[in-house]
Coordinates of C-alpha atoms in Angstrom, one line a residue:
M3 CA -38.0 -15.0 34.2
I4 CA -38.3 -11.7 32.3
R5 CA -40.6 -8.9 33.6
L6 CA -41.5 -5.5 32.2
E7 CA -42.4 -3.4 35.2
N8 CA -44.3 -0.1 34.5
I9 CA -42.1 0.8 31.6
S10 CA -42.5 4.1 29.7
K11 CA -40.7 4.9 26.5
Q12 CA -40.7 7.7 24.0
N13 CA -39.0 7.9 20.6
G14 CA -38.7 11.5 19.5
H15 CA -42.3 12.8 19.7
Q16 CA -43.8 9.4 19.6
I17 CA -44.9 7.9 22.9
L18 CA -44.6 4.1 22.7
F19 CA -45.2 2.9 26.2
I20 CA -47.0 4.4 29.2
E21 CA -46.5 2.5 32.5
A22 CA -46.8 -0.8 30.7
S23 CA -46.3 -4.2 32.3
A24 CA -46.0 -7.8 31.1
A25 CA -44.0 -11.0 31.9
L26 CA -42.4 -13.8 30.0
L27 CA -42.3 -17.0 32.1
E28 CA -40.2 -20.1 31.8
G29 CA -41.2 -22.3 28.8
E30 CA -43.9 -19.8 27.6
K31 CA -44.4 -19.2 23.9
V32 CA -45.8 -15.7 23.4
G33 CA -46.8 -13.8 20.3
L34 CA -46.2 -10.0 20.3
V35 CA -48.8 -8.1 18.2
G36 CA -49.7 -4.5 17.5
P37 CA -49.9 -2.2 14.5
N38 CA -46.8 -1.1 12.6
G39 CA -44.8 1.4 14.6
A40 CA -46.4 0.5 17.9
G41 CA -43.0 -0.4 19.4
K42 CA -42.6 -4.1 18.9
T43 CA -38.9 -3.9 17.9
T44 CA -38.2 -1.3 20.7
L45 CA -39.7 -3.8 23.2
F46 CA -37.3 -6.5 21.9
R47 CA -34.4 -4.2 22.1
M48 CA -35.2 -3.2 25.7
I49 CA -35.4 -6.9 26.8
A50 CA -32.1 -7.6 25.0
G51 CA -30.5 -4.7 26.8
Q52 CA -29.8 -2.7 23.7
E53 CA -32.1 0.2 24.8
R54 CA -33.4 1.3 28.2
P55 CA -36.9 2.4 29.1
D56 CA -37.3 6.1 30.1
E57 CA -39.1 4.9 33.3
G58 CA -39.8 1.6 34.9
Q59 CA -37.5 -1.4 34.5
V60 CA -36.9 -4.6 32.5
A61 CA -36.0 -7.3 35.1
V62 CA -34.2 -10.4 33.8
D63 CA -33.6 -13.3 36.3
R64 CA -29.9 -13.9 37.0
G65 CA -28.1 -16.3 34.6
V66 CA -30.9 -16.2 32.0
T67 CA -29.4 -16.3 28.5
I68 CA -31.2 -14.4 25.7
G69 CA -30.9 -14.9 22.0
Y70 CA -32.2 -12.0 19.9
F71 CA -32.9 -12.3 16.1
D72 CA -33.8 -9.1 14.3
Q73 CA -34.1 -8.1 10.7
D74 CA -30.7 -6.2 10.8
V75 CA -28.2 -9.0 10.3
G76 CA -25.1 -6.8 9.8
E77 CA -22.0 -7.7 7.8
M78 CA -21.2 -11.3 7.0
S79 CA -18.4 -12.5 4.8
G80 CA -15.1 -14.4 4.8
R81 CA -16.4 -17.5 6.6
N82 CA -18.6 -20.3 5.6
A83 CA -22.2 -20.6 6.8
V84 CA -21.5 -23.4 9.3
S85 CA -18.7 -21.4 11.0
E86 CA -20.9 -18.3 11.1
V87 CA -23.7 -20.3 12.7
M88 CA -21.4 -21.9 15.3
D89 CA -20.1 -18.5 16.1
G90 CA -23.2 -18.0 18.2
A91 CA -22.2 -20.9 20.4
G92 CA -19.2 -19.2 21.9
P93 CA -15.5 -20.2 21.9
V94 CA -16.0 -23.4 20.0
S95 CA -16.3 -21.5 16.7
V96 CA -12.8 -19.9 17.2
V97 CA -11.4 -23.4 17.7
A98 CA -13.2 -24.7 14.6
T99 CA -11.8 -21.9 12.5
E100 CA -8.2 -22.7 13.7
L101 CA -8.8 -26.4 12.8
K102 CA -9.8 -25.5 9.3
E103 CA -6.7 -23.2 8.9
L104 CA -4.4 -25.9 10.2
E105 CA -5.9 -28.4 7.8
A106 CA -5.2 -26.0 4.9
A107 CA -1.7 -25.4 6.1
M108 CA -0.8 -29.1 6.4
A109 CA -2.0 -29.6 2.8
D110 CA 0.1 -26.6 1.6
P111 CA 3.4 -27.9 -0.1
D112 CA 5.0 -24.5 0.6
R113 CA 4.8 -25.2 4.3
A114 CA 6.1 -28.7 4.3
D115 CA 9.1 -27.8 6.5
E116 CA 6.6 -26.7 9.3
L117 CA 4.7 -29.9 9.0
E118 CA 5.8 -31.4 12.4
D119 CA 4.9 -28.3 14.3
L120 CA 1.6 -28.0 12.4
V121 CA 0.7 -31.6 13.2
E122 CA 1.5 -31.2 16.9
R123 CA -0.6 -28.0 17.1
Y124 CA -3.4 -29.7 15.2
G125 CA -3.5 -32.5 17.8
E126 CA -3.8 -29.9 20.6
V127 CA -6.6 -27.9 18.8
Q128 CA -8.4 -31.1 17.9
G129 CA -8.4 -32.2 21.6
R130 CA -9.8 -28.8 22.6
F131 CA -12.5 -29.1 19.9
E132 CA -13.5 -32.5 21.1
E133 CA -13.6 -31.2 24.7
L134 CA -16.1 -28.5 23.7
D135 CA -18.2 -31.2 21.9
G136 CA -17.4 -29.4 18.6
Y137 CA -18.1 -32.3 16.3
A138 CA -21.6 -32.7 17.7
L139 CA -22.1 -28.9 17.4
E140 CA -21.1 -28.9 13.8
G141 CA -23.5 -31.7 13.1
R142 CA -26.3 -29.7 14.8
A143 CA -25.3 -26.5 12.9
R144 CA -25.6 -28.4 9.6
E145 CA -29.0 -29.9 10.7
V146 CA -30.4 -26.5 11.5
L147 CA -29.1 -25.0 8.2
A148 CA -30.5 -27.9 6.2
G149 CA -33.9 -27.3 8.0
L150 CA -33.7 -23.7 6.8
G151 CA -33.2 -24.8 3.2
F152 CA -29.4 -24.8 2.8
T153 CA -27.6 -27.2 0.5
E154 CA -24.2 -28.7 1.5
E155 CA -22.6 -26.4 -1.1
M156 CA -24.2 -23.3 0.4
M157 CA -23.2 -24.4 4.0
D158 CA -19.5 -24.6 3.0
G159 CA -19.4 -21.6 0.7
D160 CA -18.6 -18.0 1.7
V161 CA -21.5 -16.3 3.5
G162 CA -20.6 -13.1 1.8
A163 CA -21.8 -14.5 -1.5
L164 CA -25.3 -15.2 -0.2
S165 CA -28.3 -12.8 -0.8
G166 CA -29.8 -10.8 2.0
G167 CA -32.6 -13.3 2.5
W168 CA -30.2 -16.2 3.0
K169 CA -28.0 -14.2 5.4
M170 CA -31.1 -13.7 7.4
R171 CA -31.4 -17.5 7.6
V172 CA -27.8 -17.8 8.8
A173 CA -28.5 -15.2 11.6
L174 CA -31.6 -17.1 12.5
A175 CA -29.8 -20.5 12.5
R176 CA -27.2 -19.0 14.9
I177 CA -29.9 -18.2 17.5
L178 CA -31.6 -21.6 17.1
L179 CA -28.3 -23.4 17.6
M180 CA -27.5 -21.4 20.6
R181 CA -30.7 -22.7 22.4
P182 CA -30.7 -19.8 24.9
D183 CA -33.1 -19.8 27.9
A184 CA -35.2 -17.2 26.1
M185 CA -35.5 -16.4 22.4
L186 CA -36.7 -13.1 21.0
L187 CA -37.5 -13.6 17.3
D188 CA -38.6 -10.5 15.3
E189 CA -40.3 -11.7 12.2
P190 CA -38.4 -15.0 11.8
S191 CA -40.9 -16.2 9.2
N192 CA -39.8 -13.5 6.7
H193 CA -37.7 -14.7 3.8
L194 CA -38.6 -18.4 4.4
D195 CA -40.1 -20.8 1.9
L196 CA -42.9 -23.1 2.9
E197 CA -40.7 -26.1 3.7
S198 CA -38.4 -24.0 6.0
L199 CA -41.3 -22.4 7.6
I200 CA -42.9 -25.7 8.6
W201 CA -39.5 -27.0 9.8
L202 CA -39.0 -23.9 12.0
E203 CA -42.6 -24.3 13.3
E204 CA -41.7 -27.9 14.4
F205 CA -38.4 -26.7 15.9
L206 CA -40.0 -23.9 18.0
R207 CA -42.7 -26.2 19.2
G208 CA -40.1 -28.6 20.5
Y209 CA -37.9 -25.8 22.0
E210 CA -38.1 -25.8 25.8
G211 CA -37.1 -22.3 26.5
A212 CA -39.2 -19.2 26.6
L213 CA -40.1 -17.6 23.3
L214 CA -41.3 -14.1 22.4
M215 CA -41.9 -13.6 18.7
T216 CA -43.6 -11.4 16.1
S217 CA -44.8 -12.7 12.7
H218 CA -47.0 -11.5 9.9
D219 CA -47.8 -15.1 9.2
R220 CA -51.1 -15.8 11.0
E221 CA -51.0 -19.6 10.6
F222 CA -47.4 -19.8 11.8
M223 CA -48.1 -17.7 14.9
N224 CA -51.3 -19.6 15.6
R225 CA -49.5 -23.0 15.7
I226 CA -46.8 -21.9 18.1
V227 CA -48.0 -19.4 20.6
T228 CA -50.2 -20.1 23.7
K229 CA -50.3 -16.5 24.8
V230 CA -50.5 -13.1 23.1
V231 CA -49.2 -9.7 24.3
E232 CA -50.7 -6.8 22.4
I233 CA -49.2 -3.3 22.2
D234 CA -51.9 -0.8 21.8
G235 CA -51.9 2.9 22.6
G236 CA -48.9 2.6 24.9
A237 CA -50.3 -0.3 27.0
L238 CA -49.5 -4.0 27.1
T239 CA -52.5 -6.3 27.3
T240 CA -52.0 -10.1 27.8
Y241 CA -54.4 -12.7 26.3
S242 CA -54.1 -16.4 27.2
G243 CA -54.6 -18.6 24.1
D244 CA -53.4 -18.8 20.5
Y245 CA -53.7 -16.0 17.9
E246 CA -57.2 -17.0 16.8
F247 CA -58.4 -16.8 20.4
Y248 CA -56.8 -13.4 20.7
A249 CA -58.4 -12.1 17.5
Q250 CA -61.9 -13.3 18.6
Q251 CA -61.4 -12.0 22.2
R252 CA -60.3 -8.6 20.9
A253 CA -63.2 -8.2 18.6
Q254 CA -65.6 -9.2 21.4
N255 CA -64.0 -6.7 23.8
E256 CA -64.3 -4.0 21.2
K257 CA -68.0 -4.8 20.6
Q258 CA -68.7 -4.6 24.3
Q259 CA -66.8 -1.4 24.7
Q260 CA -68.7 0.1 21.8
A261 CA -72.0 -0.9 23.2
Q262 CA -71.1 0.6 26.6
F263 CA -69.9 3.8 25.0
E264 CA -73.2 4.1 23.0
R265 CA -75.3 3.4 26.1
Q266 CA -73.4 6.1 28.0
Q267 CA -73.6 8.6 25.2
A268 CA -77.4 8.1 25.0
M269 CA -77.7 8.6 28.8
L270 CA -75.5 11.7 28.6
A271 CA -77.5 13.2 25.8
K272 CA -80.7 12.6 27.8
E273 CA -79.3 14.3 30.9
I274 CA -77.9 17.2 28.9
K275 CA -81.2 17.7 27.1
F276 CA -82.9 17.9 30.6
I277 CA -80.4 20.4 31.9
E278 CA -80.7 22.6 28.8
R279 CA -84.5 22.5 28.9
F280 CA -84.9 23.3 32.6
K281 CA -81.8 25.4 33.5
A282 CA -83.7 28.7 33.3
R283 CA -86.6 27.5 35.5
A284 CA -86.3 28.3 39.2
S285 CA -88.7 25.4 40.1
H286 CA -86.2 22.9 38.7
A287 CA -83.0 24.5 40.0
A288 CA -82.2 21.8 42.6
Q289 CA -82.8 18.9 40.0
V290 CA -80.6 20.7 37.4
Q291 CA -77.8 21.2 40.0
S292 CA -77.9 17.6 41.1
R293 CA -77.8 16.4 37.5
V294 CA -74.8 18.7 36.6
K295 CA -72.9 17.3 39.7
K296 CA -73.8 13.7 38.6
L297 CA -72.4 14.3 35.1
E298 CA -69.2 15.8 36.5
K299 CA -68.6 12.6 38.5
I300 CA -69.3 10.1 35.8
D301 CA -66.4 8.0 34.5
K302 CA -66.4 8.5 30.8
V303 CA -66.3 5.4 28.7
E304 CA -63.9 5.8 25.8
P305 CA -65.0 4.4 22.4
P306 CA -62.8 1.5 21.3
R307 CA -59.7 2.6 19.4
R308 CA -60.5 1.6 15.9
R309 CA -57.7 -0.3 14.1
Q310 CA -57.5 1.1 10.7
S311 CA -58.8 -1.8 8.8
V312 CA -59.1 -1.1 5.2
S313 CA -61.0 -2.9 2.5
F314 CA -60.6 -2.8 -1.2
E315 CA -63.2 -3.7 -3.8
F316 CA -62.2 -4.7 -7.3
A317 CA -63.8 -3.1 -10.2
P318 CA -65.0 -6.1 -12.2
A319 CA -62.3 -7.5 -14.5
P320 CA -63.0 -7.7 -18.2
R321 CA -64.0 -11.3 -19.2
S322 CA -61.3 -13.3 -20.9
G323 CA -61.7 -16.3 -23.3
E324 CA -61.9 -19.8 -21.7
D325 CA -58.1 -20.5 -22.3
V326 CA -56.0 -18.0 -20.4
V327 CA -52.5 -19.3 -21.1
S328 CA -51.1 -22.6 -22.5
L329 CA -47.6 -23.9 -22.2
T330 CA -46.9 -26.7 -24.7
N331 CA -43.9 -29.0 -24.6
V332 CA -41.8 -26.3 -22.9
R333 CA -38.1 -26.7 -22.3
K334 CA -36.1 -24.3 -20.1
S335 CA -32.6 -24.5 -18.7
Y336 CA -30.3 -22.0 -16.9
G337 CA -26.7 -23.0 -17.9
A338 CA -26.3 -26.7 -17.1
K339 CA -29.4 -26.8 -14.9
R340 CA -32.4 -28.2 -16.6
I341 CA -35.6 -26.7 -15.1
Y342 CA -38.3 -28.0 -17.5
E343 CA -38.4 -30.7 -20.2
G344 CA -41.6 -31.2 -22.2
L345 CA -43.8 -29.2 -19.8
D346 CA -47.5 -29.0 -20.7
F347 CA -49.7 -26.8 -18.6
Q348 CA -52.9 -24.8 -19.1
V349 CA -54.7 -22.1 -17.0
R350 CA -58.4 -21.7 -17.8
R351 CA -60.8 -18.9 -16.9
K352 CA -61.7 -18.8 -13.2
E353 CA -58.9 -21.3 -12.3
R354 CA -56.6 -20.2 -9.4
W355 CA -53.5 -22.3 -9.5
C356 CA -51.0 -22.2 -6.6
V357 CA -47.6 -23.5 -7.5
L358 CA -45.7 -25.6 -4.9
G359 CA -42.2 -26.9 -5.0
V360 CA -38.9 -26.9 -3.1
N361 CA -36.3 -24.2 -3.6
G362 CA -34.9 -24.3 -7.1
A363 CA -37.8 -26.4 -8.5
G364 CA -38.7 -23.7 -10.9
K365 CA -41.7 -21.9 -9.4
S366 CA -40.7 -18.4 -10.3
T367 CA -39.4 -19.6 -13.7
L368 CA -42.9 -21.0 -14.5
L369 CA -44.5 -17.6 -13.5
K370 CA -42.0 -15.7 -15.6
L371 CA -42.7 -18.0 -18.6
A372 CA -46.5 -17.6 -18.2
A373 CA -46.1 -13.8 -17.8
G374 CA -43.8 -13.5 -20.9
A375 CA -40.9 -12.2 -18.6
A376 CA -38.8 -15.2 -19.8
Q377 CA -38.7 -17.2 -23.0
P378 CA -38.6 -21.0 -23.3
D379 CA -35.6 -22.7 -24.9
A380 CA -38.1 -24.8 -26.9
G381 CA -41.9 -25.3 -27.0
A382 CA -44.7 -22.7 -27.2
I383 CA -46.5 -20.4 -24.9
A384 CA -49.8 -18.9 -26.0
L385 CA -51.9 -16.3 -24.2
G386 CA -55.7 -16.7 -24.8
G387 CA -58.0 -14.2 -26.4
S388 CA -58.9 -10.9 -24.4
V389 CA -56.3 -11.7 -21.7
K390 CA -55.1 -8.7 -19.7
M391 CA -52.3 -9.7 -17.4
G392 CA -51.1 -8.3 -14.1
Y393 CA -47.7 -9.7 -13.0
F394 CA -46.3 -9.1 -9.5
A395 CA -42.6 -10.0 -9.3
Q396 CA -40.1 -9.4 -6.5
H397 CA -38.1 -7.1 -8.7
A398 CA -41.2 -5.0 -9.5
M399 CA -40.5 -3.0 -6.3
D400 CA -37.1 -2.0 -7.7
L401 CA -38.7 -0.3 -10.7
L402 CA -40.5 2.4 -8.7
D403 CA -39.2 5.9 -9.4
G404 CA -37.5 6.9 -6.1
E405 CA -38.0 10.6 -6.6
H406 CA -41.8 10.3 -7.1
T407 CA -44.2 10.3 -4.2
V408 CA -46.7 7.5 -3.6
F409 CA -49.5 9.7 -5.0
Q410 CA -47.5 10.8 -8.0
S411 CA -46.7 7.2 -8.7
L412 CA -50.4 6.4 -8.8
E413 CA -51.2 9.5 -10.9
D414 CA -48.6 8.5 -13.5
A415 CA -50.1 5.0 -13.7
F416 CA -53.7 6.3 -14.0
P417 CA -53.6 9.8 -15.5
R418 CA -57.4 9.8 -16.2
A419 CA -58.5 8.8 -12.7
G420 CA -59.9 11.4 -10.4
Q421 CA -58.0 12.6 -7.4
G422 CA -60.6 11.3 -5.0
A423 CA -60.5 7.8 -6.5
L424 CA -56.7 7.7 -6.2
R425 CA -56.8 9.0 -2.6
T426 CA -59.2 6.2 -1.8
L427 CA -57.0 3.6 -3.5
A428 CA -53.9 4.9 -1.6
G429 CA -55.9 4.7 1.7
C430 CA -57.0 1.1 1.0
F431 CA -53.3 0.1 0.6
G432 CA -52.3 1.8 3.8
F433 CA -51.2 5.3 2.5
S434 CA -53.6 7.7 4.1
G435 CA -52.9 11.3 4.8
D436 CA -49.2 12.3 4.8
D437 CA -48.1 8.8 3.9
A438 CA -49.3 9.4 0.3
E439 CA -46.7 12.2 0.0
K440 CA -43.7 10.0 1.0
K441 CA -41.1 9.6 -1.7
C442 CA -40.7 6.0 -3.1
R443 CA -37.1 5.9 -2.1
V444 CA -37.8 6.1 1.6
L445 CA -40.5 3.4 1.5
S446 CA -40.0 0.1 3.4
G447 CA -40.2 -3.3 1.6
G448 CA -43.8 -3.7 2.8
E449 CA -44.8 -0.2 1.6
K450 CA -43.3 -0.7 -1.8
A451 CA -45.1 -4.1 -2.2
R452 CA -48.4 -2.4 -1.3
L453 CA -47.8 0.4 -3.8
V454 CA -47.0 -2.0 -6.6
M455 CA -50.1 -4.1 -5.7
A456 CA -52.3 -0.9 -5.7
K457 CA -51.1 0.0 -9.2
M458 CA -51.8 -3.5 -10.4
L459 CA -55.3 -4.0 -8.9
F460 CA -56.9 -0.5 -9.5
D461 CA -57.6 -1.3 -13.2
P462 CA -57.9 -5.0 -12.7
P463 CA -56.4 -7.5 -15.1
N464 CA -58.3 -10.8 -15.7
F465 CA -55.2 -12.9 -15.2
L466 CA -53.0 -12.3 -12.1
V467 CA -49.6 -13.8 -11.9
L468 CA -48.2 -13.3 -8.4
D469 CA -44.8 -14.3 -7.1
E470 CA -44.8 -14.2 -3.3
P471 CA -47.2 -11.3 -3.1
T472 CA -47.4 -11.5 0.7
N473 CA -43.7 -11.4 1.4
H474 CA -43.5 -8.0 3.0
L475 CA -47.1 -7.4 4.0
D476 CA -48.4 -7.1 7.5
M477 CA -51.3 -9.1 8.7
A478 CA -53.9 -6.4 8.2
T479 CA -52.9 -5.8 4.5
K480 CA -52.8 -9.6 3.9
E481 CA -56.3 -10.0 5.3
M482 CA -57.5 -7.1 3.1
L483 CA -55.8 -8.8 0.1
V484 CA -57.3 -12.2 0.8
T485 CA -60.8 -10.7 1.2
A486 CA -60.4 -8.7 -2.0
L487 CA -58.9 -11.5 -4.1
S488 CA -61.6 -14.0 -3.0
Q489 CA -64.1 -11.7 -4.7
Y490 CA -61.9 -11.6 -7.9
E491 CA -63.4 -13.1 -11.0
G492 CA -60.3 -13.6 -13.1
A493 CA -57.7 -16.4 -13.3
M494 CA -54.7 -16.6 -11.0
L495 CA -51.3 -18.3 -11.0
F496 CA -49.4 -17.7 -7.9
V497 CA -46.6 -18.7 -5.5
S498 CA -46.9 -18.0 -1.8
H499 CA -45.5 -19.4 1.5
D500 CA -48.4 -18.1 3.4
R501 CA -50.7 -21.0 4.2
R502 CA -53.8 -18.8 4.9
F503 CA -53.3 -17.1 1.5
L504 CA -52.9 -20.5 -0.2
A505 CA -55.9 -22.1 1.4
A506 CA -58.2 -19.1 0.9
L507 CA -57.4 -18.4 -2.7
S508 CA -56.4 -21.6 -4.6
N509 CA -58.8 -24.0 -6.4
R510 CA -56.0 -25.9 -8.2
V511 CA -52.5 -27.0 -7.1
L512 CA -49.5 -27.5 -9.3
E513 CA -46.7 -29.4 -7.5
L514 CA -43.2 -29.3 -9.0
T515 CA -41.1 -32.3 -7.9
P516 CA -37.8 -33.8 -9.2
E517 CA -40.0 -36.7 -10.5
G518 CA -42.1 -34.4 -12.6
I519 CA -45.2 -32.2 -12.1
H520 CA -48.4 -33.2 -10.4
K521 CA -51.7 -31.4 -10.8
Y522 CA -54.5 -31.5 -8.2
G523 CA -58.1 -30.4 -8.6
G524 CA -59.3 -28.6 -5.5
G525 CA -57.3 -26.0 -3.6
Y526 CA -54.5 -26.2 -1.1
T527 CA -56.6 -27.5 1.8
E528 CA -57.7 -30.5 -0.3
Y529 CA -54.1 -31.0 -1.4
V530 CA -52.9 -31.2 2.2
A531 CA -55.8 -33.7 3.0
R532 CA -54.9 -35.9 0.0
T533 CA -51.1 -35.9 0.2
G534 CA -50.8 -35.9 4.0
H535 CA -48.1 -33.1 3.8
E536 CA -48.2 -29.3 3.7
A537 CA -45.4 -28.9 1.2
P538 CA -43.7 -31.1 -1.4
G539 CA -40.4 -31.2 0.4
L540 CA -42.0 -32.8 3.5
H541 CA -43.5 -36.2 2.7
G542 CA -45.9 -38.0 4.9

């Protein structure tokens, strides 16, 4: 269906692909993996025809339609979300827009004298809309948007008023509605909450076309793909199986290659020692010569290319009192919207609460209240004795000084720490070498999140309040964070849509529902087992 045949590609000085080959067959669901900057987006763009390889070719079978979702959604405004989504389905959206305009014109008293012509035109346009199966398409567009978390009000409002994250969802809905023969999805799981993520997972599992996708969400990837293509050092390697199988296989291959490399190095050392020892002796000249020739002919085994996997170890957090934070009879509203009425909730030492609830249930509000970033309208919030808090909020990334480098930013935060300790900290969070000298204003969302996290965890608090800490992080950084936080001794209150993060780190669940709040002892895994659903918005 789609074949990459011996492609080579260079971006500036960076070589991305060297005679690399892979294929996407009908109905296959493939995960594309590789370190940041390895060329995943470039590969998508070449398949979509937006870029060309320097050598080799991208062959797409005749008549194959391709839908490409990337992180750059472009300008959207002036239409409602439904029209914007239907736009991907071709001419029907133009007809839908004219229908809406005619409906408005017929209801306009200033155009009463044109009514006859308008009604006649409306009949023609409506006929065309029905011919194109427009009503069914609009229903499907609404279904997809609802699955991605849109309310009716948001579907019918101007797309221009939506935030960047919601515009991403509109762009994603457009590709899903189009149902092309092949879908290329670059990080579709970004910006989704847990309910939308699970809905998308179901949708993609039921999609009959071919799928090539990247995702930093290991669980999401694992449940959808049956094949993995890895970009590494300019080559494309294909593994059959889900993401877990790929990770195990890769580790095993690396181990075998390392063992082979070590065996060969030991043999070479032995041969070289012999040559060095006997090269001056005429009696051994023939043996020395034959061994030199043998060495020249040997195929050298390369050591495995080490992925830079970083680990971060917490300094022990100071011990807090037994009660970390208590919310008593709390009431909170935003305008007419009542978020909490009579909320009672406590976090105690060593408890790790994950907070679940549909969009608008008040998850971030609860974290803000606990962190002191918002005040209740009534009721009391008390921090316990010796509590030292670390609060990671989405807006924390906007507070970085754009003119400072990553390293200066760490130095400002910890003026008494030694250079070496701060360099190590920067390296743990993915800023080794020159990356530590980047100015904060040029950092990507993921880099900013890592820097904020590094500043928060270096001198560890004993109470961590984390609002979607994994949102912009790649898989390697997430794994590092999960490993580090599972050793953490303090209390936690957090919101995340990453199920691996939820399952690995929670030992309590707070579920916010319209009927009230529910508390569960045991972590996220136990919550799923007890309730039969992975998120509050998906019952049974």
